[in-house]
PDB file of C-alpha atoms in Angstrom:
ATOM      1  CA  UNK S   1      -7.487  -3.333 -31.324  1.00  0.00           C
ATOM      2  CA  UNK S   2      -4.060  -3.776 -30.184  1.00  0.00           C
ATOM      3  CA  UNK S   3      -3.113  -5.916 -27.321  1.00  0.00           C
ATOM      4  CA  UNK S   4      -2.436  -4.597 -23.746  1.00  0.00           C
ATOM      5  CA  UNK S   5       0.863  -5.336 -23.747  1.00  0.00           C
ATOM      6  CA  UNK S   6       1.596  -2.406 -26.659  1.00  0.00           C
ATOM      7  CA  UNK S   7      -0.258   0.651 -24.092  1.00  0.00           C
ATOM      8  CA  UNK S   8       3.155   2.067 -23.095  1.00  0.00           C
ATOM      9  CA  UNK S   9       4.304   2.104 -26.957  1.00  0.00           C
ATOM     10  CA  UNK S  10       0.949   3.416 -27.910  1.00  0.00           C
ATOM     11  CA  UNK S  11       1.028   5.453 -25.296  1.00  0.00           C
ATOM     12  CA  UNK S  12       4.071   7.157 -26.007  1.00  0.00           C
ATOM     13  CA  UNK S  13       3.377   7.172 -29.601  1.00  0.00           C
ATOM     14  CA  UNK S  14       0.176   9.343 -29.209  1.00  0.00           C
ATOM     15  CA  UNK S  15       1.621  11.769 -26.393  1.00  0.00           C
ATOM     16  CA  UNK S  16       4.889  12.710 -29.017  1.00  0.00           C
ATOM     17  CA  UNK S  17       2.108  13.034 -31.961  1.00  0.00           C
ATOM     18  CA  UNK S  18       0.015  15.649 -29.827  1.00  0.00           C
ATOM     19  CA  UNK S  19       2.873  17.465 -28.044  1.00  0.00           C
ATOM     20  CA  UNK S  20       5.408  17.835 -31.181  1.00  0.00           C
ATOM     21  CA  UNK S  21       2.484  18.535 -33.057  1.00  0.00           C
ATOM     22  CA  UNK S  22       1.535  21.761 -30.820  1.00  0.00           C
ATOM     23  CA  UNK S  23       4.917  22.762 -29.731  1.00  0.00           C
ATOM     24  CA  UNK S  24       6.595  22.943 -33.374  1.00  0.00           C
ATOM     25  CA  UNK S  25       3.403  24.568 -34.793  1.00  0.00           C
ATOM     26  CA  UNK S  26       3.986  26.957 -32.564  1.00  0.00           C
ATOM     27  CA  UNK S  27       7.293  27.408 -32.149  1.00  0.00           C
ATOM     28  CA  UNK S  28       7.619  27.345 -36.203  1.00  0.00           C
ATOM     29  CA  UNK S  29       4.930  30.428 -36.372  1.00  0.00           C
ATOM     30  CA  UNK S  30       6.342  32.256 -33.669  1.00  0.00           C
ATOM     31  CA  UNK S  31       9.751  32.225 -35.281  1.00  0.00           C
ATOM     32  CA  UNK S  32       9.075  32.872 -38.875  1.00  0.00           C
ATOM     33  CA  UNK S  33       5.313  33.644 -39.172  1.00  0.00           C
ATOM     34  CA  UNK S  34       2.176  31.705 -40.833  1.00  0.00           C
ATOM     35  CA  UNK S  35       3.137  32.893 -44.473  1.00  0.00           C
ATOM     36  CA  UNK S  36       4.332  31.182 -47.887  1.00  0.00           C
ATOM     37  CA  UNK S  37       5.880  28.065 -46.310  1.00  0.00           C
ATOM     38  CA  UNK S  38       5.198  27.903 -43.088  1.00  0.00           C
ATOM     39  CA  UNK S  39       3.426  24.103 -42.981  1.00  0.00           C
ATOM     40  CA  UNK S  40       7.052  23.264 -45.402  1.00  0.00           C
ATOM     41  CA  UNK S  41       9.044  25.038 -42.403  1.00  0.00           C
ATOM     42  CA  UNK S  42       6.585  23.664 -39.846  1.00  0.00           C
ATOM     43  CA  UNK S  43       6.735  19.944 -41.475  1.00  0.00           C
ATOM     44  CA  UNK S  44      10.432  19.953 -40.906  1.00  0.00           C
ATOM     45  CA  UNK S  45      10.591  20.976 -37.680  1.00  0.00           C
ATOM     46  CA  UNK S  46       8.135  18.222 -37.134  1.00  0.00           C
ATOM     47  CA  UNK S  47       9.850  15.434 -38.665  1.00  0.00           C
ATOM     48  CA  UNK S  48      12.867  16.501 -36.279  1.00  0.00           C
ATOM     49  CA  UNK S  49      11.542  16.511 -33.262  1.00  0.00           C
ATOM     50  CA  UNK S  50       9.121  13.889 -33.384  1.00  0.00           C
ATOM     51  CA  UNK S  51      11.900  11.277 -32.998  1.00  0.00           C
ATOM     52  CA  UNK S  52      13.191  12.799 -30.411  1.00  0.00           C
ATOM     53  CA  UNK S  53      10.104  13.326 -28.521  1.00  0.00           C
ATOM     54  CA  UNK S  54       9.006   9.849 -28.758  1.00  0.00           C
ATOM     55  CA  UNK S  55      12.323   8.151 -27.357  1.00  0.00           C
ATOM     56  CA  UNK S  56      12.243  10.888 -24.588  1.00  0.00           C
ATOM     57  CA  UNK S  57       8.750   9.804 -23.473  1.00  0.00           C
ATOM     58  CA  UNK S  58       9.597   5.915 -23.843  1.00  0.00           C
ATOM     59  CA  UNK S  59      12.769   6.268 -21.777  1.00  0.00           C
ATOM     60  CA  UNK S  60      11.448   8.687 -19.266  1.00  0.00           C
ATOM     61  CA  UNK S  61       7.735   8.409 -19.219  1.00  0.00           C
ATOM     62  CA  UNK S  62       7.457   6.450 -16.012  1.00  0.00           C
ATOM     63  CA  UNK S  63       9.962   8.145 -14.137  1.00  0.00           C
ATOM     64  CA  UNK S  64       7.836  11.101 -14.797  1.00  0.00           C
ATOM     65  CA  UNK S  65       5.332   9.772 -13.317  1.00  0.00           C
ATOM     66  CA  UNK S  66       6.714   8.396 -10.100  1.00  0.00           C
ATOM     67  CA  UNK S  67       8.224  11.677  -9.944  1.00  0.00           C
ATOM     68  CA  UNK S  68       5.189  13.875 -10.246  1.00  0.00           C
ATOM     69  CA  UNK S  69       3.558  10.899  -7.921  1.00  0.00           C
ATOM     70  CA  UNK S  70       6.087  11.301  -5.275  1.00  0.00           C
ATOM     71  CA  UNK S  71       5.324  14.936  -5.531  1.00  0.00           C
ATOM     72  CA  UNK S  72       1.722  15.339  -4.990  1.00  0.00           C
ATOM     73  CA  UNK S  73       1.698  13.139  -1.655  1.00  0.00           C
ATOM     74  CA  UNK S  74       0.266  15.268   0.335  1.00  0.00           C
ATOM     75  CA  UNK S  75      -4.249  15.830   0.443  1.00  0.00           C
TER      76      UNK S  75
END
């Protein structure tokens, strides 16, 4: 196990994985089809926007939240 002080990282790290994981899959099959090459096609998409994603969430993730906090205020 990791320390506590590596949860935002990890965080992070597993939120890019699942979202760039879902969105390019299906992003990559809607544009060119699940056919000869699609996980090639689909693996480069990936590798693109993974980076991306991941800086995205580490810079932005809690103002997100205090966002989507701020809101939701009211019961």
């Amino acid at each position: 196990m990791l320390s506590k002080r590596y949860q935002p990282i990890m965080q992070a790290f597993l939120m890019s994985v699942l979202m760039v994981t879902i969105m390019t899959a299906v992003i990559t099959a809607l544009n060119t089809g699940i056919g000869n090459g699609f996980m090639g096609r689909w693996a480069e998409a990936y590798v693109v926007a993974w980076p991306i994603a991941f800086c995205i969430i580490l810079i932005a993730g809690k103002r997100v939240m205090r966002l989507s906090v701020a809101l939701c205020q009211r019961d």
